[in-house]
Amino acid sequence: MKQTAHKKRICSKRLCILILVPLTFVFLALFTVNEPIIPAIQLASPVEDHYMQKRQQMVRMIERDVHETSQYLDKEALDPKVLQAIHTVPRHKFVIPETLTEAYRNIPLPIGYGQTISQPYIVAIMTDLLKLSASDTVLEIGTGSGYQAAVLSELVKQVYSIEIVVPLGEQAKQRFKELGYTNITSKIADGYYGWEEYAPFDAIMVTAAASHVPHALIEQLKPGGRMMIPVGSHFMTQQLLLIQKDTDGQIQTRQILPVRFVPLTGEH
Amino acid sequence: MLMKPPLLSLGLISATALAYEILLMRLFSIIQWHHFAYMIITLALLGYGISGTLVSLLQTTLLKPKHRWFHITYPLFLFLFSLSSFGCFFLAQSIPFNPEAIIWDTQQIWNLLGIFLLLSTPFVLAASAICLVFIHYPEQIAKIYSMDLMGAGFGSIAIILMLFFVFPITALLIISLSGLTATLIALQETQQLSIKKTINKNATRTFSFIIVLTGLFYISSFQYWQLNISPYKDLSTTLNIGGTQIIEQKSSPLGLLEIVESPKFPFRHAPGLSLHNSQEPLEQLGLFSDAANMTAITRYPDELEKLSYLDQLTSALPYHLNTINRLLIVGAGGGSDILQARFHKTQNIDAVELNSQIIELLSNQFAAYSGHIYLQDNINIHSGDIRGFLSKKESSNDGNYDLIQISLMDSFNASASGLYALNESYLYTIEALQTYLQHLNPDGYLAISRWVKTPPRDAIKMFMTAITALEQYQIQPAAHHLVLIRGWQTATLLVKKNPFKVSEIEALKQFCQARAFDVVWYPGIKAGETNQYNHFREAYFYQAARALLNDMDSRQQFLQNYKYDVNPASDDKPFFHHFFKWSVFKELISLREQGGLVLVEMGYIVLFVTLLLAIVSSIILILLPLIVFHFRSRAKAEYSLSALDRLQLFIYFFSIGLAFLFIEIAMMQKFILYLYHPIYAIPVILAAFMIFAGLGSAWTKQLLLRFSAQQLLLGAIMGIVFIGVFYSYFLGSFFAMTASYPIIIKIILSLLLIAPLAVCMGMPFPLALGALSVSSSSGSSNTAYIPWAWGINGCASVISAVLASLLAIHFGFNLVIIFGLGLYLLCLITFTMPGAHALS
């Protein structure tokens, strides 16, 4: 009798261990490996909090990096409004599910169709260099994921965005609708001719690959306006081309290296 | 047991493995990028090293006694080679690998490792099969090695020829089938080896049946074989745009050409266009090479006026300085330089294009589209290398071209990220520039356009090369003979034999002002005139030009202080695209968070990392068998060499592996400059080296009847050293003397020159391997060490190929030859060293 009771106790102990241990592992795994899953099942706000926190970290990192590069960008720090915009836009809503956990790392990410969502640091610098104000209208060539347009939309009155790849354009349109970006208008078309209907623009951002700067875009830039063209591969921005149209309509360009680096040391 | 070794299947598998190596390089250049293809394939060749280890392990464990298993393992390895040659490639290409993300995404490193392991498998299998033959027929090593080399030689020629006629994917099918054929032959050749003949007959029949079925499977599944091109390559992203489609494909060993039409969204390819240009480029077709590097074929307009946008490029400058009647275009490509010349009413045009398939496309299918530009009366189109073309022309003191135009030939992205660092280019060397100058009339221009990068690199290196070329040509001061202008995208350098005139400089200023181009240098320029339209933080270009032209001190100081290597490229160090400086690497790495990595020249880093990985893997592969042998008590009887003997063995086989490829690669560079066309030069020279070395190896058997191994080795190595030194000094002048001979005569002369050197180079390896198998005075032979020696040689060959490029970048190819000769001398000393008895 005593023995069977003892056996039973051992059995139930074993059963408890067998059930509890895997459960603990599952929970641990869910908490550590894939953070978003647990909050998503429970409440919405902790998720947002979690992302907000990560976004905050990313913004701080960008701030620090820009500060170090400041001398080469001819400024001490980024416009706080630009940083605020990056802080507001939920980058995780613009990436593909496979890269969700990477959404707030300061790196470019693939979005399918051979296209990418730019490195936040570069997005911040490019946006800042456009010197935008709240009443501006901006044209973007190359919507991609729509992240850049969303950042712009936080800073200006109206953003017009053109994408050439049909599925990307449709996804972005849907995304803008879902996230409530009412001041972004997008279409699927050839960006070479700009968007005559809404021209002229205070600023133009060309994130699509182009072998030269289309004349129509220069035409559709307001006097005093700025155009930004990042040059490089899909993942690596080699340099930024900033085109400025002065009040007389004269064009000047600046070649900007978004890195703290001078090619020459010594006496020259 | 003494039978004939399975030479036919061995030769075929050697040929197939080498062809497979070259084909993999092609395939990965298409689906990935050239420099990563280089890295992956080089590392996969470590399979030869792995095979030594594998066979060592097998023969101490599974395959005892080894004679009983050979007739099974040998064909089996060949069969597995065939299976893996296609299977591993398709598995490897299905691994998503994005080289750019490797910096922040650790997953990519695992992906790369996976690709490397998969691709090395076929080489492990082929090399193991060869190694098995070595240990099974130790008396006939010279013959076997000879067959191995000759097979490889023929394989290299076969694959190059094949790639002219079939697409790379079809070539893969042919190679897999060739592996099966080798297996069938091997089965026949080894059948008589079995002890139980009847059982073996049935087994052979079944095995043959399986092989035939596999072959049928390859053929029937072929229609589903497809290349999985990286989504980030230009061709892939272009095909995502609605309405685009590939309308023509051409394969050649130079690359896969694909023509794409995009009726909905025109291409409008015109890099370097002025911001003031208001005219849209004309309708175009995209011409992609290896799924990247797009250039355009432009639809010929009804009126030449419509080409006016081509006058808005920096490369249009010479047409505004003087009348251009006789023009030479280097790299005619899709024909936009010809159109530009047509717009400026230049009548007499010579155009040179390396890739004959482009000429073929524009002369046939797309002749009407492109307005028959290659077929017009006053245009002479030549297929081949520019320097080969010029060497055939009469070189009087003054040539007769008004303009030699060398435009952009590489894409910005590949160029900007330094992917071409390893590519030798004889287009932009000091000697090349002097040749161009020679063919210009005194008032003619040499115009070279390059990409403008931030910070500047190419244009400055080009400028420095021109200065050096002028100075060596005794045209001084160089400052009076140079002009450099830039837009935001491209820079154009003009070099002239007579000084630039005031009228030319006036025209230059007008040209630049009208197009918002900046002047960087013209004789008499002032600092205030520079960096006006397209601002850099500082007038980097002008500062560079000034420093380089000022005096020797300031030039040296600039070259030293500038963070990119802008020393001119020469024929001995033909690495124009190499800008990397180690002194700056640390700074860039510390800036990695702030985008600093984009400034690291990836080509060089890839080369360096490849070397490191090859060395680390080699150490493991070479040490592993040693550890295993000497800890296995039962193997001890066979592995009886002392530590010193093993060291001697190691040094000998490692040095031979290094030296053979050092000499081969460096000589290849010399002959490329002689034959000029890499398509002919590389396979001819590669094959010549291997076939003649094979003959040398076969010859040792006869020679050993009359001489001792020591005498023979002494003769062979002294021969190599003597010929090597002689060639280093006299090859140049011999080439100059015979430069204008017809190509076929030049090829024959090349073969005659390579033959004695290669025959000698084929001897040291089989001599030493043979010595291992000969019973020594104590009665034991060291046959068990053969796989080890084979593995060492395999590892050394891989390291050698990478190291040769690295040494050439820093010290030039001549020094690589000297290193090679030194290593051969080291072999000689090792072989004849008293006291040690492993080889003697």
PDB file of N, CA and C in Angstrom, chain B residues 65-116:
ATOM      1  N   PRO B  65      41.741  -3.852 -46.840  1.00  0.00           N
ATOM      2  CA  PRO B  65      42.875  -3.396 -47.623  1.00  0.00           C
ATOM      3  C   PRO B  65      42.394  -2.602 -48.844  1.00  0.00           C
ATOM      4  N   LYS B  66      43.134  -1.607 -49.207  1.00  0.00           N
ATOM      5  CA  LYS B  66      42.624  -0.647 -50.193  1.00  0.00           C
ATOM      6  C   LYS B  66      42.367  -1.268 -51.571  1.00  0.00           C
ATOM      7  N   HIS B  67      43.168  -2.291 -51.935  1.00  0.00           N
ATOM      8  CA  HIS B  67      43.016  -2.839 -53.280  1.00  0.00           C
ATOM      9  C   HIS B  67      41.655  -3.467 -53.505  1.00  0.00           C
ATOM     10  N   ARG B  68      41.065  -3.950 -52.415  1.00  0.00           N
ATOM     11  CA  ARG B  68      39.794  -4.641 -52.596  1.00  0.00           C
ATOM     12  C   ARG B  68      38.662  -3.694 -52.952  1.00  0.00           C
ATOM     13  N   TRP B  69      38.803  -2.455 -52.647  1.00  0.00           N
ATOM     14  CA  TRP B  69      37.671  -1.548 -52.779  1.00  0.00           C
ATOM     15  C   TRP B  69      37.763  -0.606 -53.972  1.00  0.00           C
ATOM     16  N   PHE B  70      38.944  -0.508 -54.554  1.00  0.00           N
ATOM     17  CA  PHE B  70      39.160   0.513 -55.572  1.00  0.00           C
ATOM     18  C   PHE B  70      38.132   0.460 -56.711  1.00  0.00           C
ATOM     19  N   HIS B  71      37.845  -0.755 -57.209  1.00  0.00           N
ATOM     20  CA  HIS B  71      36.932  -0.839 -58.364  1.00  0.00           C
ATOM     21  C   HIS B  71      35.511  -0.408 -58.013  1.00  0.00           C
ATOM     22  N   ILE B  72      35.226  -0.261 -56.729  1.00  0.00           N
ATOM     23  CA  ILE B  72      33.907   0.253 -56.338  1.00  0.00           C
ATOM     24  C   ILE B  72      33.978   1.751 -56.032  1.00  0.00           C
ATOM     25  N   THR B  73      34.964   2.102 -55.190  1.00  0.00           N
ATOM     26  CA  THR B  73      35.003   3.501 -54.754  1.00  0.00           C
ATOM     27  C   THR B  73      35.292   4.462 -55.904  1.00  0.00           C
ATOM     28  N   TYR B  74      36.185   4.081 -56.791  1.00  0.00           N
ATOM     29  CA  TYR B  74      36.558   5.009 -57.866  1.00  0.00           C
ATOM     30  C   TYR B  74      35.362   5.391 -58.746  1.00  0.00           C
ATOM     31  N   PRO B  75      34.644   4.400 -59.329  1.00  0.00           N
ATOM     32  CA  PRO B  75      33.475   4.806 -60.120  1.00  0.00           C
ATOM     33  C   PRO B  75      32.408   5.497 -59.267  1.00  0.00           C
ATOM     34  N   LEU B  76      32.298   5.064 -58.004  1.00  0.00           N
ATOM     35  CA  LEU B  76      31.273   5.665 -57.151  1.00  0.00           C
ATOM     36  C   LEU B  76      31.539   7.158 -56.937  1.00  0.00           C
ATOM     37  N   PHE B  77      32.801   7.492 -56.688  1.00  0.00           N
ATOM     38  CA  PHE B  77      33.133   8.909 -56.521  1.00  0.00           C
ATOM     39  C   PHE B  77      32.810   9.710 -57.789  1.00  0.00           C
ATOM     40  N   LEU B  78      33.103   9.099 -58.939  1.00  0.00           N
ATOM     41  CA  LEU B  78      32.817   9.807 -60.194  1.00  0.00           C
ATOM     42  C   LEU B  78      31.314  10.010 -60.360  1.00  0.00           C
ATOM     43  N   PHE B  79      30.571   8.969 -59.999  1.00  0.00           N
ATOM     44  CA  PHE B  79      29.111   9.057 -60.115  1.00  0.00           C
ATOM     45  C   PHE B  79      28.583  10.155 -59.186  1.00  0.00           C
ATOM     46  N   LEU B  80      29.097  10.150 -57.956  1.00  0.00           N
ATOM     47  CA  LEU B  80      28.651  11.172 -57.002  1.00  0.00           C
ATOM     48  C   LEU B  80      29.067  12.574 -57.461  1.00  0.00           C
ATOM     49  N   PHE B  81      30.219  12.657 -58.132  1.00  0.00           N
ATOM     50  CA  PHE B  81      30.620  13.953 -58.682  1.00  0.00           C
ATOM     51  C   PHE B  81      29.560  14.462 -59.650  1.00  0.00           C
ATOM     52  N   SER B  82      29.140  13.574 -60.534  1.00  0.00           N
ATOM     53  CA  SER B  82      28.150  13.970 -61.528  1.00  0.00           C
ATOM     54  C   SER B  82      26.857  14.430 -60.852  1.00  0.00           C
ATOM     55  N   LEU B  83      26.403  13.641 -59.871  1.00  0.00           N
ATOM     56  CA  LEU B  83      25.164  14.020 -59.169  1.00  0.00           C
ATOM     57  C   LEU B  83      25.316  15.374 -58.481  1.00  0.00           C
ATOM     58  N   SER B  84      26.468  15.547 -57.816  1.00  0.00           N
ATOM     59  CA  SER B  84      26.632  16.786 -57.039  1.00  0.00           C
ATOM     60  C   SER B  84      26.892  17.983 -57.954  1.00  0.00           C
ATOM     61  N   SER B  85      27.457  17.729 -59.138  1.00  0.00           N
ATOM     62  CA  SER B  85      27.764  18.867 -60.003  1.00  0.00           C
ATOM     63  C   SER B  85      26.499  19.635 -60.354  1.00  0.00           C
ATOM     64  N   PHE B  86      25.398  18.909 -60.523  1.00  0.00           N
ATOM     65  CA  PHE B  86      24.178  19.676 -60.776  1.00  0.00           C
ATOM     66  C   PHE B  86      23.360  19.891 -59.497  1.00  0.00           C
ATOM     67  N   GLY B  87      23.313  18.864 -58.655  1.00  0.00           N
ATOM     68  CA  GLY B  87      22.515  18.965 -57.429  1.00  0.00           C
ATOM     69  C   GLY B  87      23.007  20.063 -56.508  1.00  0.00           C
ATOM     70  N   CYS B  88      24.318  20.085 -56.253  1.00  0.00           N
ATOM     71  CA  CYS B  88      24.854  21.076 -55.314  1.00  0.00           C
ATOM     72  C   CYS B  88      24.714  22.484 -55.862  1.00  0.00           C
ATOM     73  N   PHE B  89      24.843  22.620 -57.191  1.00  0.00           N
ATOM     74  CA  PHE B  89      24.686  23.972 -57.728  1.00  0.00           C
ATOM     75  C   PHE B  89      23.271  24.485 -57.486  1.00  0.00           C
ATOM     76  N   PHE B  90      22.278  23.630 -57.757  1.00  0.00           N
ATOM     77  CA  PHE B  90      20.898  24.109 -57.586  1.00  0.00           C
ATOM     78  C   PHE B  90      20.564  24.360 -56.118  1.00  0.00           C
ATOM     79  N   LEU B  91      21.097  23.519 -55.233  1.00  0.00           N
ATOM     80  CA  LEU B  91      20.883  23.780 -53.808  1.00  0.00           C
ATOM     81  C   LEU B  91      21.561  25.092 -53.409  1.00  0.00           C
ATOM     82  N   ALA B  92      22.786  25.272 -53.896  1.00  0.00           N
ATOM     83  CA  ALA B  92      23.551  26.473 -53.517  1.00  0.00           C
ATOM     84  C   ALA B  92      22.864  27.746 -54.007  1.00  0.00           C
ATOM     85  N   GLN B  93      22.329  27.698 -55.221  1.00  0.00           N
ATOM     86  CA  GLN B  93      21.706  28.928 -55.730  1.00  0.00           C
ATOM     87  C   GLN B  93      20.348  29.205 -55.089  1.00  0.00           C
ATOM     88  N   SER B  94      19.796  28.175 -54.398  1.00  0.00           N
ATOM     89  CA  SER B  94      18.518  28.418 -53.736  1.00  0.00           C
ATOM     90  C   SER B  94      18.726  29.050 -52.360  1.00  0.00           C
ATOM     91  N   ILE B  95      19.971  29.095 -51.886  1.00  0.00           N
ATOM     92  CA  ILE B  95      20.238  29.764 -50.609  1.00  0.00           C
ATOM     93  C   ILE B  95      20.240  31.272 -50.855  1.00  0.00           C
ATOM     94  N   PRO B  96      19.354  31.997 -50.181  1.00  0.00           N
ATOM     95  CA  PRO B  96      19.313  33.439 -50.450  1.00  0.00           C
ATOM     96  C   PRO B  96      20.538  34.114 -49.850  1.00  0.00           C
ATOM     97  N   PHE B  97      21.344  34.677 -50.689  1.00  0.00           N
ATOM     98  CA  PHE B  97      22.561  35.296 -50.182  1.00  0.00           C
ATOM     99  C   PHE B  97      22.642  36.721 -50.690  1.00  0.00           C
ATOM    100  N   ASN B  98      22.791  37.656 -49.769  1.00  0.00           N
ATOM    101  CA  ASN B  98      22.893  39.062 -50.144  1.00  0.00           C
ATOM    102  C   ASN B  98      24.204  39.617 -49.587  1.00  0.00           C
ATOM    103  N   PRO B  99      25.216  39.701 -50.438  1.00  0.00           N
ATOM    104  CA  PRO B  99      26.546  40.083 -49.944  1.00  0.00           C
ATOM    105  C   PRO B  99      26.567  41.410 -49.192  1.00  0.00           C
ATOM    106  N   GLU B 100      25.708  42.346 -49.604  1.00  0.00           N
ATOM    107  CA  GLU B 100      25.754  43.664 -48.960  1.00  0.00           C
ATOM    108  C   GLU B 100      25.302  43.614 -47.512  1.00  0.00           C
ATOM    109  N   ALA B 101      24.416  42.643 -47.214  1.00  0.00           N
ATOM    110  CA  ALA B 101      23.860  42.594 -45.860  1.00  0.00           C
ATOM    111  C   ALA B 101      24.779  41.866 -44.885  1.00  0.00           C
ATOM    112  N   ILE B 102      25.874  41.323 -45.399  1.00  0.00           N
ATOM    113  CA  ILE B 102      26.743  40.495 -44.566  1.00  0.00           C
ATOM    114  C   ILE B 102      27.284  41.279 -43.374  1.00  0.00           C
ATOM    115  N   ILE B 103      27.337  42.594 -43.533  1.00  0.00           N
ATOM    116  CA  ILE B 103      27.906  43.441 -42.484  1.00  0.00           C
ATOM    117  C   ILE B 103      27.028  43.446 -41.228  1.00  0.00           C
ATOM    118  N   TRP B 104      25.719  43.432 -41.428  1.00  0.00           N
ATOM    119  CA  TRP B 104      24.863  43.521 -40.238  1.00  0.00           C
ATOM    120  C   TRP B 104      24.021  42.272 -39.996  1.00  0.00           C
ATOM    121  N   ASP B 105      24.007  41.356 -40.947  1.00  0.00           N
ATOM    122  CA  ASP B 105      23.132  40.202 -40.812  1.00  0.00           C
ATOM    123  C   ASP B 105      23.976  38.931 -40.719  1.00  0.00           C
ATOM    124  N   THR B 106      24.069  38.367 -39.510  1.00  0.00           N
ATOM    125  CA  THR B 106      24.938  37.203 -39.326  1.00  0.00           C
ATOM    126  C   THR B 106      24.430  35.986 -40.097  1.00  0.00           C
ATOM    127  N   GLN B 107      23.123  35.960 -40.360  1.00  0.00           N
ATOM    128  CA  GLN B 107      22.559  34.851 -41.122  1.00  0.00           C
ATOM    129  C   GLN B 107      23.287  34.685 -42.463  1.00  0.00           C
ATOM    130  N   GLN B 108      23.708  35.810 -43.032  1.00  0.00           N
ATOM    131  CA  GLN B 108      24.361  35.758 -44.346  1.00  0.00           C
ATOM    132  C   GLN B 108      25.659  34.965 -44.284  1.00  0.00           C
ATOM    133  N   ILE B 109      26.337  35.017 -43.148  1.00  0.00           N
ATOM    134  CA  ILE B 109      27.593  34.285 -43.017  1.00  0.00           C
ATOM    135  C   ILE B 109      27.320  32.785 -43.086  1.00  0.00           C
ATOM    136  N   TRP B 110      26.239  32.357 -42.420  1.00  0.00           N
ATOM    137  CA  TRP B 110      25.863  30.938 -42.483  1.00  0.00           C
ATOM    138  C   TRP B 110      25.459  30.557 -43.892  1.00  0.00           C
ATOM    139  N   ASN B 111      24.728  31.464 -44.546  1.00  0.00           N
ATOM    140  CA  ASN B 111      24.328  31.194 -45.927  1.00  0.00           C
ATOM    141  C   ASN B 111      25.561  31.004 -46.815  1.00  0.00           C
ATOM    142  N   LEU B 112      26.533  31.885 -46.609  1.00  0.00           N
ATOM    143  CA  LEU B 112      27.762  31.816 -47.396  1.00  0.00           C
ATOM    144  C   LEU B 112      28.481  30.492 -47.130  1.00  0.00           C
ATOM    145  N   LEU B 113      28.527  30.108 -45.869  1.00  0.00           N
ATOM    146  CA  LEU B 113      29.191  28.858 -45.486  1.00  0.00           C
ATOM    147  C   LEU B 113      28.484  27.674 -46.156  1.00  0.00           C
ATOM    148  N   GLY B 114      27.149  27.744 -46.153  1.00  0.00           N
ATOM    149  CA  GLY B 114      26.366  26.683 -46.784  1.00  0.00           C
ATOM    150  C   GLY B 114      26.686  26.574 -48.265  1.00  0.00           C
ATOM    151  N   ILE B 115      26.743  27.718 -48.935  1.00  0.00           N
ATOM    152  CA  ILE B 115      27.043  27.732 -50.372  1.00  0.00           C
ATOM    153  C   ILE B 115      28.429  27.141 -50.610  1.00  0.00           C
ATOM    154  N   PHE B 116      29.370  27.552 -49.788  1.00  0.00           N
ATOM    155  CA  PHE B 116      30.744  27.085 -49.937  1.00  0.00           C
ATOM    156  C   PHE B 116      30.826  25.560 -49.764  1.00  0.00           C
TER     157      PHE B 116
END
